mmCIF file of C-alpha atoms and ligand atoms in Angstrom:
data_model
loop_
_atom_site.group_PDB
_atom_site.id
_atom_site.type_symbol
_atom_site.label_atom_id
_atom_site.label_comp_id
_atom_site.label_asym_id
_atom_site.label_seq_id
_atom_site.Cartn_x
_atom_site.Cartn_y
_atom_site.Cartn_z
ATOM 1 C CA MET R 1 10.358 -1.867 -27.414
ATOM 2 C CA ALA R 2 8.536 -4.553 -25.431
ATOM 3 C CA GLU R 3 5.411 -3.318 -23.703
ATOM 4 C CA GLN R 4 5.871 -2.671 -19.985
ATOM 5 C CA ALA R 5 4.387 -5.426 -17.815
ATOM 6 C CA PRO R 6 1.537 -4.340 -15.532
ATOM 7 C CA ALA R 7 2.715 -3.424 -12.039
ATOM 8 C CA ILE R 8 0.247 -5.859 -10.467
ATOM 9 C CA THR R 9 -1.840 -8.678 -11.901
ATOM 10 C CA LEU R 10 -4.138 -10.795 -9.736
ATOM 11 C CA GLU R 11 -5.691 -13.923 -11.167
ATOM 12 C CA ARG R 12 -8.549 -15.436 -9.158
ATOM 13 C CA VAL R 13 -6.812 -14.978 -5.809
ATOM 14 C CA CYS R 14 -8.475 -16.838 -2.922
ATOM 15 C CA LYS R 15 -7.596 -16.781 0.775
ATOM 16 C CA SER R 16 -9.435 -18.289 3.733
ATOM 17 C CA PHE R 17 -8.649 -18.664 7.421
ATOM 18 C CA GLY R 18 -10.408 -21.870 8.399
ATOM 19 C CA PRO R 19 -14.089 -21.373 7.577
ATOM 20 C CA ASN R 20 -13.603 -17.609 7.158
ATOM 21 C CA ARG R 21 -13.472 -16.963 3.406
ATOM 22 C CA VAL R 22 -11.624 -13.649 3.193
ATOM 23 C CA LEU R 23 -10.710 -13.249 -0.500
ATOM 24 C CA HIS R 24 -12.723 -14.926 -3.215
ATOM 25 C CA GLU R 25 -11.441 -15.043 -6.793
ATOM 26 C CA VAL R 26 -10.053 -11.520 -6.820
ATOM 27 C CA SER R 27 -8.744 -10.636 -10.283
ATOM 28 C CA LEU R 28 -7.421 -7.306 -11.552
ATOM 29 C CA VAL R 29 -4.726 -5.742 -13.708
ATOM 30 C CA LEU R 30 -3.116 -2.501 -12.569
ATOM 31 C CA PRO R 31 -0.825 -0.944 -15.195
ATOM 32 C CA ALA R 32 2.509 0.514 -14.039
ATOM 33 C CA GLY R 33 2.570 4.074 -12.787
ATOM 34 C CA LYS R 34 -1.075 4.178 -11.653
ATOM 35 C CA ILE R 35 -2.707 4.940 -8.316
ATOM 36 C CA LEU R 36 -5.299 2.417 -7.184
ATOM 37 C CA VAL R 37 -7.510 3.408 -4.272
ATOM 38 C CA MET R 38 -9.103 0.298 -2.781
ATOM 39 C CA LEU R 39 -12.256 1.041 -0.844
ATOM 40 C CA GLY R 40 -14.262 -1.340 1.272
ATOM 41 C CA PRO R 41 -15.905 -1.691 4.652
ATOM 42 C CA SER R 42 -14.043 -2.915 7.700
ATOM 43 C CA GLY R 43 -13.092 -6.598 7.881
ATOM 44 C CA THR R 44 -13.519 -7.207 4.176
ATOM 45 C CA GLY R 45 -9.998 -8.406 3.327
ATOM 46 C CA LYS R 46 -8.179 -5.228 2.256
ATOM 47 C CA SER R 47 -5.193 -5.666 4.567
ATOM 48 C CA VAL R 48 -5.010 -9.378 3.760
ATOM 49 C CA LEU R 49 -4.858 -8.467 0.068
ATOM 50 C CA LEU R 50 -1.895 -6.126 0.668
ATOM 51 C CA ARG R 51 -0.083 -8.804 2.666
ATOM 52 C CA CYS R 52 -0.542 -11.248 -0.206
ATOM 53 C CA LEU R 53 0.809 -8.673 -2.685
ATOM 54 C CA VAL R 54 4.022 -8.120 -0.782
ATOM 55 C CA GLY R 55 4.545 -11.857 -0.193
ATOM 56 C CA LEU R 56 3.904 -11.805 3.581
ATOM 57 C CA MET R 57 0.930 -14.142 3.067
ATOM 58 C CA LYS R 58 0.401 -16.783 0.413
ATOM 59 C CA PRO R 59 -2.987 -17.096 -1.274
ATOM 60 C CA ASP R 60 -4.638 -20.536 -1.093
ATOM 61 C CA SER R 61 -5.122 -20.441 -4.843
ATOM 62 C CA GLY R 62 -4.799 -18.031 -7.746
ATOM 63 C CA ARG R 63 -1.728 -16.199 -8.978
ATOM 64 C CA ILE R 64 -0.115 -12.833 -8.319
ATOM 65 C CA PHE R 65 2.264 -11.267 -10.831
ATOM 66 C CA ILE R 66 4.448 -8.318 -9.882
ATOM 67 C CA GLU R 67 5.903 -6.604 -12.956
ATOM 68 C CA GLY R 68 5.242 -9.827 -14.868
ATOM 69 C CA GLU R 69 6.818 -12.204 -12.349
ATOM 70 C CA ASP R 70 4.642 -14.871 -10.736
ATOM 71 C CA ILE R 71 5.406 -14.391 -7.032
ATOM 72 C CA THR R 72 3.017 -17.128 -5.956
ATOM 73 C CA ALA R 73 5.388 -19.620 -7.635
ATOM 74 C CA LEU R 74 8.299 -18.545 -5.398
ATOM 75 C CA ASP R 75 9.193 -20.697 -2.411
ATOM 76 C CA GLU R 76 11.247 -19.190 0.416
ATOM 77 C CA ARG R 77 12.780 -22.622 1.116
ATOM 78 C CA ARG R 78 14.563 -22.685 -2.276
ATOM 79 C CA SER R 79 17.753 -20.602 -2.281
ATOM 80 C CA ALA R 80 17.298 -19.362 -5.887
ATOM 81 C CA ASP R 81 13.800 -18.169 -4.967
ATOM 82 C CA ARG R 82 15.034 -16.460 -1.796
ATOM 83 C CA ASP R 83 17.148 -14.080 -3.932
ATOM 84 C CA LYS R 84 14.122 -13.361 -6.094
ATOM 85 C CA LEU R 85 11.965 -12.723 -3.027
ATOM 86 C CA PHE R 86 14.582 -10.334 -1.649
ATOM 87 C CA ALA R 87 14.659 -8.486 -5.000
ATOM 88 C CA LEU R 88 10.870 -8.450 -4.999
ATOM 89 C CA ARG R 89 10.649 -6.915 -1.508
ATOM 90 C CA ARG R 90 13.068 -4.194 -2.702
ATOM 91 C CA LYS R 91 10.434 -3.149 -5.246
ATOM 92 C CA PHE R 92 7.878 -2.451 -2.530
ATOM 93 C CA GLY R 93 7.418 0.180 0.099
ATOM 94 C CA MET R 94 4.767 -0.703 2.615
ATOM 95 C CA LEU R 95 2.930 1.479 5.069
ATOM 96 C CA PHE R 96 1.211 -0.874 7.505
ATOM 97 C CA GLN R 97 -2.181 0.029 8.929
ATOM 98 C CA ASP R 98 -0.774 0.450 12.449
ATOM 99 C CA GLY R 99 2.423 2.131 11.270
ATOM 100 C CA ALA R 100 4.510 -0.763 12.646
ATOM 101 C CA LEU R 101 7.506 1.352 13.637
ATOM 102 C CA PHE R 102 10.383 -0.257 15.514
ATOM 103 C CA ASP R 103 9.623 0.945 19.038
ATOM 104 C CA ASP R 104 13.197 0.594 20.255
ATOM 105 C CA MET R 105 14.626 2.788 17.485
ATOM 106 C CA CYS R 106 14.432 6.561 17.229
ATOM 107 C CA VAL R 107 12.513 8.133 14.348
ATOM 108 C CA GLY R 108 15.675 8.806 12.304
ATOM 109 C CA ASP R 109 16.825 5.182 12.598
ATOM 110 C CA ASN R 110 13.358 3.932 11.662
ATOM 111 C CA VAL R 111 13.409 5.871 8.384
ATOM 112 C CA ALA R 112 17.086 4.973 7.785
ATOM 113 C CA PHE R 113 16.461 1.262 8.377
ATOM 114 C CA PRO R 114 15.581 0.230 4.789
ATOM 115 C CA LEU R 115 18.401 2.410 3.427
ATOM 116 C CA ARG R 116 20.952 0.682 5.667
ATOM 117 C CA GLN R 117 19.553 -2.744 4.723
ATOM 118 C CA HIS R 118 19.325 -2.346 0.986
ATOM 119 C CA GLU R 119 21.596 0.488 -0.152
ATOM 120 C CA LYS R 120 25.309 1.098 -0.014
ATOM 121 C CA MET R 121 24.970 4.703 1.087
ATOM 122 C CA SER R 122 27.250 6.686 3.372
ATOM 123 C CA GLU R 123 25.829 7.809 6.707
ATOM 124 C CA THR R 124 25.920 11.409 5.412
ATOM 125 C CA GLU R 125 23.803 10.458 2.392
ATOM 126 C CA ILE R 126 21.436 8.490 4.611
ATOM 127 C CA ALA R 127 21.049 11.456 6.981
ATOM 128 C CA GLN R 128 20.225 13.700 4.002
ATOM 129 C CA ARG R 129 17.612 11.283 2.646
ATOM 130 C CA VAL R 130 16.034 10.841 6.107
ATOM 131 C CA LYS R 131 15.758 14.598 6.572
ATOM 132 C CA GLU R 132 14.350 15.078 3.058
ATOM 133 C CA TYR R 133 11.539 12.574 3.625
ATOM 134 C CA LEU R 134 10.725 13.679 7.153
ATOM 135 C CA ASP R 135 10.482 17.259 5.824
ATOM 136 C CA ALA R 136 8.227 16.017 3.022
ATOM 137 C CA VAL R 137 5.752 14.558 5.526
ATOM 138 C CA GLY R 138 5.822 17.763 7.570
ATOM 139 C CA LEU R 139 7.927 16.523 10.489
ATOM 140 C CA LYS R 140 10.742 18.655 11.851
ATOM 141 C CA ASP R 141 13.057 18.075 14.814
ATOM 142 C CA VAL R 142 11.764 14.598 15.571
ATOM 143 C CA GLN R 143 14.709 12.510 14.410
ATOM 144 C CA ARG R 144 15.996 11.718 17.889
ATOM 145 C CA LYS R 145 12.555 11.115 19.384
ATOM 146 C CA MET R 146 11.296 7.604 20.115
ATOM 147 C CA PRO R 147 8.012 6.458 18.478
ATOM 148 C CA ALA R 148 6.280 6.352 21.895
ATOM 149 C CA GLU R 149 6.852 10.113 22.228
ATOM 150 C CA LEU R 150 4.866 10.900 19.051
ATOM 151 C CA SER R 151 1.148 11.268 18.368
ATOM 152 C CA GLY R 152 -0.620 8.610 16.288
ATOM 153 C CA GLY R 153 -0.694 10.859 13.217
ATOM 154 C CA MET R 154 3.016 11.668 13.578
ATOM 155 C CA ARG R 155 3.856 7.960 13.815
ATOM 156 C CA LYS R 156 1.860 7.330 10.663
ATOM 157 C CA ARG R 157 3.831 10.006 8.825
ATOM 158 C CA VAL R 158 7.146 8.552 10.013
ATOM 159 C CA ALA R 159 5.964 5.177 8.713
ATOM 160 C CA PHE R 160 5.119 6.777 5.371
ATOM 161 C CA ALA R 161 8.594 8.369 5.191
ATOM 162 C CA ARG R 162 10.100 4.937 5.875
ATOM 163 C CA ALA R 163 7.899 3.312 3.194
ATOM 164 C CA ILE R 164 9.111 5.710 0.486
ATOM 165 C CA ALA R 165 12.745 6.003 1.626
ATOM 166 C CA LEU R 166 14.027 3.541 -0.964
ATOM 167 C CA GLN R 167 12.035 5.224 -3.735
ATOM 168 C CA PRO R 168 10.370 1.865 -4.412
ATOM 169 C CA ARG R 169 8.584 1.081 -7.658
ATOM 170 C CA ILE R 170 5.348 0.133 -5.894
ATOM 171 C CA VAL R 171 4.075 1.661 -2.651
ATOM 172 C CA LEU R 172 1.331 -0.060 -0.666
ATOM 173 C CA CYS R 173 -0.395 2.182 1.865
ATOM 174 C CA ASP R 174 -2.857 0.712 4.324
ATOM 175 C CA GLU R 175 -5.143 3.568 5.346
ATOM 176 C CA PRO R 176 -2.560 6.355 5.258
ATOM 177 C CA SER R 177 -5.132 9.031 6.093
ATOM 178 C CA SER R 178 -6.808 7.396 9.088
ATOM 179 C CA GLY R 179 -5.917 9.246 12.267
ATOM 180 C CA LEU R 180 -4.761 12.338 10.369
ATOM 181 C CA ASP R 181 -6.524 15.697 10.445
ATOM 182 C CA PRO R 182 -7.996 16.801 7.068
ATOM 183 C CA VAL R 183 -5.153 19.212 6.294
ATOM 184 C CA MET R 184 -2.458 16.640 7.046
ATOM 185 C CA SER R 185 -4.384 14.046 5.102
ATOM 186 C CA ALA R 186 -4.484 16.394 2.085
ATOM 187 C CA THR R 187 -0.729 17.016 2.508
ATOM 188 C CA LEU R 188 -0.101 13.280 2.329
ATOM 189 C CA ASP R 189 -2.309 13.031 -0.767
ATOM 190 C CA ASP R 190 -0.260 15.797 -2.417
ATOM 191 C CA LEU R 191 2.917 13.945 -1.531
ATOM 192 C CA ILE R 192 1.590 10.733 -3.092
ATOM 193 C CA LEU R 193 0.720 12.627 -6.285
ATOM 194 C CA ASP R 194 4.120 14.337 -6.315
ATOM 195 C CA LEU R 195 6.051 11.063 -5.867
ATOM 196 C CA HIS R 196 3.902 9.463 -8.493
ATOM 197 C CA ARG R 197 4.690 12.253 -10.972
ATOM 198 C CA ARG R 198 8.384 12.511 -10.130
ATOM 199 C CA TYR R 199 9.312 8.826 -9.992
ATOM 200 C CA ASN R 200 6.377 7.194 -11.800
ATOM 201 C CA MET R 201 5.726 5.101 -8.698
ATOM 202 C CA THR R 202 2.690 2.830 -8.635
ATOM 203 C CA PHE R 203 0.511 3.174 -5.522
ATOM 204 C CA VAL R 204 -2.105 0.957 -3.959
ATOM 205 C CA VAL R 205 -3.847 2.990 -1.277
ATOM 206 C CA ILE R 206 -6.425 1.462 1.006
ATOM 207 C CA SER R 207 -8.871 4.023 2.220
ATOM 208 C CA HIS R 208 -12.332 4.618 3.585
ATOM 209 C CA ASP R 209 -12.175 8.167 2.336
ATOM 210 C CA THR R 210 -14.055 8.719 -0.912
ATOM 211 C CA ALA R 211 -12.732 12.300 -1.150
ATOM 212 C CA GLU R 212 -9.221 10.843 -1.167
ATOM 213 C CA ALA R 213 -10.286 8.424 -3.914
ATOM 214 C CA ARG R 214 -11.615 11.304 -6.030
ATOM 215 C CA THR R 215 -8.420 13.309 -5.517
ATOM 216 C CA ILE R 216 -5.629 10.839 -6.084
ATOM 217 C CA ALA R 217 -7.003 7.719 -7.799
ATOM 218 C CA SER R 218 -6.403 6.765 -11.392
ATOM 219 C CA HIS R 219 -8.156 3.470 -10.594
ATOM 220 C CA ILE R 220 -10.745 2.567 -7.958
ATOM 221 C CA GLY R 221 -11.630 -0.841 -6.533
ATOM 222 C CA LEU R 222 -14.336 -1.771 -4.058
ATOM 223 C CA LEU R 223 -13.883 -4.919 -2.017
ATOM 224 C CA TYR R 224 -16.877 -6.264 -0.105
ATOM 225 C CA LYS R 225 -17.076 -9.642 1.592
ATOM 226 C CA GLY R 226 -13.860 -10.687 -0.108
ATOM 227 C CA VAL R 227 -15.234 -10.099 -3.595
ATOM 228 C CA LEU R 228 -13.958 -7.308 -5.831
ATOM 229 C CA GLN R 229 -17.362 -5.766 -6.572
ATOM 230 C CA THR R 230 -16.034 -2.939 -8.705
ATOM 231 C CA PHE R 231 -12.740 -2.219 -10.416
ATOM 232 C CA GLY R 232 -11.769 0.162 -13.198
ATOM 233 C CA THR R 233 -10.410 3.588 -13.967
ATOM 234 C CA LYS R 234 -11.782 6.332 -11.746
ATOM 235 C CA GLU R 235 -13.892 7.670 -14.613
ATOM 236 C CA GLN R 236 -15.330 4.224 -15.378
ATOM 237 C CA VAL R 237 -16.143 3.528 -11.749
ATOM 238 C CA LEU R 238 -17.686 6.929 -11.034
ATOM 239 C CA ARG R 239 -19.796 6.646 -14.198
ATOM 240 C CA SER R 240 -20.809 3.018 -13.517
ATOM 241 C CA ASN R 241 -23.567 3.973 -11.091
ATOM 242 C CA GLY R 242 -23.102 0.648 -9.266
ATOM 243 C CA GLU R 243 -25.203 0.253 -6.138
ATOM 244 C CA ALA R 244 -22.336 -0.609 -3.795
ATOM 245 C CA ILE R 245 -20.006 2.130 -5.019
ATOM 246 C CA ASN R 246 -22.822 4.713 -4.902
ATOM 247 C CA GLN R 247 -23.595 3.687 -1.330
ATOM 248 C CA PHE R 248 -19.956 4.213 -0.404
ATOM 249 C CA PHE R 249 -19.745 7.617 -2.080
ATOM 250 C CA ASP R 250 -23.139 8.672 -0.665
ATOM 251 C CA ARG R 251 -22.196 7.456 2.852
ATOM 252 C CA SER R 252 -25.556 5.717 3.043
ATOM 253 C CA THR R 253 -26.739 2.892 5.279
ATOM 254 C CA LYS R 254 -29.139 1.814 2.507
ATOM 255 C CA GLY R 255 -27.712 -0.469 -0.144
ATOM 256 C CA PRO R 256 -25.999 -3.802 -0.629
ATOM 257 C CA ILE R 257 -23.298 -3.096 1.996
ATOM 258 C CA GLN R 258 -24.672 -4.077 5.391
ATOM 259 C CA VAL R 259 -22.905 -3.746 8.716
ATOM 260 C CA LEU R 260 -24.183 -7.034 10.100
HETATM 261 N N1 ATP M 1 -3.592 -13.785 10.272
HETATM 262 C C1 ATP M 1 -4.915 -13.978 10.312
HETATM 263 N N2 ATP M 1 -5.445 -15.093 10.841
HETATM 264 C C2 ATP M 1 -6.781 -15.305 10.848
HETATM 265 N N3 ATP M 1 -7.678 -14.441 10.361
HETATM 266 C C3 ATP M 1 -7.223 -13.310 9.823
HETATM 267 C C4 ATP M 1 -5.824 -13.004 9.772
HETATM 268 N N4 ATP M 1 -5.668 -11.789 9.159
HETATM 269 C C5 ATP M 1 -6.913 -11.366 8.879
HETATM 270 N N5 ATP M 1 -7.846 -12.270 9.261
HETATM 271 C C6 ATP M 1 -9.305 -12.141 9.068
HETATM 272 O O1 ATP M 1 -9.543 -11.750 7.721
HETATM 273 C C7 ATP M 1 -10.655 -10.858 7.641
HETATM 274 C C8 ATP M 1 -10.250 -9.618 6.867
HETATM 275 O O2 ATP M 1 -9.284 -8.906 7.606
HETATM 276 P P1 ATP M 1 -8.559 -7.596 7.044
HETATM 277 O O3 ATP M 1 -7.588 -7.187 8.081
HETATM 278 O O4 ATP M 1 -8.027 -7.850 5.682
HETATM 279 O O5 ATP M 1 -9.786 -6.556 6.949
HETATM 280 P P2 ATP M 1 -9.746 -5.074 6.405
HETATM 281 O O6 ATP M 1 -10.618 -5.002 5.182
HETATM 282 O O7 ATP M 1 -8.350 -4.612 6.269
HETATM 283 O O8 ATP M 1 -10.520 -4.277 7.584
HETATM 284 P P3 ATP M 1 -10.226 -2.803 8.241
HETATM 285 O O9 ATP M 1 -10.853 -1.796 7.302
HETATM 286 O O10 ATP M 1 -10.952 -2.873 9.542
HETATM 287 O O11 ATP M 1 -8.765 -2.657 8.389
HETATM 288 C C9 ATP M 1 -11.107 -10.607 9.065
HETATM 289 O O12 ATP M 1 -12.220 -11.447 9.316
HETATM 290 C C10 ATP M 1 -9.922 -11.034 9.914
HETATM 291 O O13 ATP M 1 -10.330 -11.524 11.151
HETATM 292 MG MG1 MG M 2 -7.199 -3.293 7.268
#
């Protein structure tokens, strides 16, 4: 049997906005079925990296392969590529940093949205799936509520339910635990581990939370000033004793990572 292609391969990915160099030659290989926790201080390019992965932003140079396919070679203007891009987006679930719920849709319709777009499921099946995932993120009796009626943490959990509704092969989570209390954050971590075990999903989780990295990561990356300072399996990274990663885990102001 042919060896399974890595879930994600980045080759010297660069992205700038005018003079602002945000990603500089970021390269990594994440095998399928792994959980990468990407750490890094604020403003360092983590969200931009996720947007590039899912095809919402194009790198200036470098290549991105998803399950072996070079997505940076795809051009939305070509009809053959549009089909491939649609198929590619089906592989991903994405939890945006701000949740990005549809404000004019109730919670149930938000979670059902990708199912209605991509799956030929009956409304009864959709209702079952929506309930299953809302239960999984600890939300009951909210289906008919509008996003504006929920707390920030509740909205984040609805967004997570929507991101996993299609049981995608790769789930990208931009700071899933920010704004959640520690118990809810641990519940979400358990859910990530459970989905990973049950469906062999690959996760990329952006986080500032080193405890979360210790709990769920198979791989850890540290992005600082657009450069991937550290990347490897959790064991490799925790053993590496690198200055930047130690500073992050020690929550110290002393070290290579400076606020200004
Ligand atoms: N669409 C855009 N246009 C111009 N600049 C952008 C755009 N998106 C991001 N940037 C810039 O890229 C840099 C990195 O932003 P990014 O959102 O990736 O940071 P981050 O690491 O996710 O930070 P945080 O932890 O605060 O979420 C910032 O300087 C930001 O201003
Ligand atoms: Mg961000």
